[in-house]
Short mmCIF file of C-alpha atoms in Angstrom, two decimals:
data_model
loop_
_atom_site.label_atom_id
_atom_site.label_comp_id
_atom_site.label_asym_id
_atom_site.label_seq_id
_atom_site.Cartn_x
_atom_site.Cartn_y
_atom_site.Cartn_z
CA MET A 58 44.22 -45.65 201.10
CA VAL A 59 45.21 -43.28 198.33
CA GLY A 60 48.02 -44.22 195.89
CA PRO A 61 50.86 -41.93 194.78
CA ARG A 62 50.01 -38.89 192.70
CA ARG A 63 50.81 -38.97 189.00
CA ASP A 64 53.50 -36.32 189.33
CA GLU A 65 55.33 -38.19 192.10
CA VAL A 66 58.20 -40.43 191.15
CA SER A 67 58.95 -43.30 193.49
CA LEU A 68 62.32 -43.24 195.16
CA SER A 69 63.03 -46.76 193.92
CA SER A 70 62.60 -45.71 190.28
CA VAL A 71 64.88 -42.69 190.81
CA SER A 72 67.41 -44.96 192.50
CA LYS A 73 67.22 -47.41 189.58
CA MET A 74 67.71 -44.57 187.06
CA ASN A 75 70.73 -43.37 189.03
CA LYS A 76 72.19 -46.89 189.15
CA ASP A 77 71.62 -47.31 185.40
CA ALA A 78 73.31 -43.97 184.71
CA GLN A 79 76.22 -44.91 186.99
CA MET A 80 76.58 -48.28 185.25
CA ARG A 81 76.55 -46.65 181.79
CA ALA A 82 79.16 -44.14 182.96
CA ALA A 83 81.37 -46.91 184.38
CA ILE A 84 81.12 -48.97 181.18
CA ASN A 85 81.84 -45.93 179.02
CA GLN A 86 84.85 -45.05 181.19
CA LYS A 87 86.23 -48.60 180.87
CA LEU A 88 85.66 -48.54 177.09
CA ILE A 89 87.63 -45.28 176.89
CA GLU A 90 90.44 -46.40 179.24
CA THR A 91 91.06 -49.63 177.33
CA GLY A 92 90.84 -48.01 173.90
CA GLU A 93 87.93 -50.28 173.00
CA ARG A 94 85.61 -47.33 172.38
CA GLU A 95 87.88 -46.04 169.60
CA ARG A 96 88.24 -49.55 168.14
CA LEU A 97 84.44 -49.95 168.11
CA LYS A 98 84.01 -46.55 166.46
CA GLU A 99 86.59 -47.44 163.81
CA LEU A 100 84.93 -50.81 163.18
CA LEU A 101 81.55 -49.11 162.82
CA ARG A 102 82.98 -46.47 160.48
CA ALA A 103 84.57 -49.14 158.26
CA LYS A 104 81.46 -51.35 158.20
CA LEU A 105 79.19 -48.42 157.30
CA ILE A 106 81.45 -47.43 154.41
CA GLU A 107 81.77 -51.06 153.28
CA CYS A 108 77.99 -51.60 153.10
CA GLY A 109 77.34 -48.34 151.26
CA TRP A 110 75.58 -46.63 154.17
CA LYS A 111 77.72 -43.50 153.94
CA ASP A 112 77.01 -43.13 150.22
CA GLN A 113 73.27 -43.69 150.75
CA LEU A 114 73.16 -41.01 153.43
CA LYS A 115 75.18 -38.57 151.34
CA ALA A 116 72.76 -39.11 148.43
CA HIS A 117 69.80 -38.53 150.76
CA CYS A 118 71.35 -35.27 151.98
CA LYS A 119 71.74 -34.11 148.39
CA GLU A 120 68.09 -34.99 147.68
CA VAL A 121 66.88 -33.00 150.68
CA ILE A 122 68.99 -29.98 149.70
CA LYS A 123 67.82 -30.18 146.10
CA GLU A 124 64.19 -30.52 147.22
CA LYS A 125 64.19 -27.62 149.68
CA GLY A 126 66.81 -25.41 148.07
CA LEU A 127 70.25 -24.69 149.49
CA GLU A 128 69.16 -21.33 150.93
CA HIS A 129 66.28 -22.94 152.82
CA VAL A 130 68.13 -25.76 154.58
CA THR A 131 70.11 -25.37 157.79
CA VAL A 132 72.48 -27.97 159.17
CA ASP A 133 69.96 -28.58 161.98
CA ASP A 134 67.20 -29.18 159.41
CA LEU A 135 69.40 -31.63 157.56
CA VAL A 136 70.36 -33.51 160.73
CA ALA A 137 66.70 -33.73 161.81
CA GLU A 138 65.73 -35.00 158.36
CA ILE A 139 68.43 -37.63 157.89
CA THR A 140 68.94 -38.98 161.42
CA PRO A 141 65.92 -41.33 161.42
CA LYS A 142 66.76 -42.60 157.94
CA GLY A 143 70.42 -42.98 158.86
CA ARG A 144 69.58 -45.12 161.86
CA ALA A 145 67.11 -47.21 159.87
CA LEU A 146 69.67 -47.86 157.12
CA VAL A 147 72.28 -49.41 159.44
CA PRO A 148 72.25 -53.10 158.46
CA ASP A 149 71.21 -55.58 161.15
CA SER A 150 74.45 -57.49 160.59
CA VAL A 151 76.45 -54.39 161.57
CA LYS A 152 74.32 -53.82 164.67
CA LYS A 153 74.68 -57.48 165.68
CA GLU A 154 78.45 -57.48 165.19
CA LEU A 155 78.91 -54.36 167.31
CA LEU A 156 76.57 -55.66 170.00
CA GLN A 157 78.52 -58.93 170.12
CA ARG A 158 81.81 -57.05 170.46
CA ILE A 159 80.34 -55.01 173.34
CA ARG A 160 78.99 -58.14 175.05
CA THR A 161 82.39 -59.83 174.74
CA PHE A 162 84.07 -56.74 176.19
CA LEU A 163 81.62 -56.68 179.11
CA ALA A 164 82.16 -60.39 179.78
CA GLN A 165 85.92 -59.84 179.89
CA HIS A 166 85.50 -56.86 182.24
CA ALA A 167 82.75 -58.31 184.43
CA SER A 168 84.08 -56.57 187.53
CA LEU A 169 82.25 -53.38 186.48
#
């Protein structure tokens, strides 16, 4: 018996991807409807400013522009350059706090 070809995707994995996408959409919709999404964004914004993340990223942007020259840097270049560093610089404590807030929200809205 021959197994599935490499380029074939099983229906169950497609179904799982669809269910995951539907679940993410439902959660996002509930976050928006309740205003929790905006509260989470505001919390994140405040925490990132408080820990100096915003200043660190701004300094890194200036370094990149100085290094490459203003005429040789596009916004897309800058975004590509700083995104990995920006994500890496988010303190674990901030990530954990946001994750806990999301888990609490999901527990309170378990009917999703």
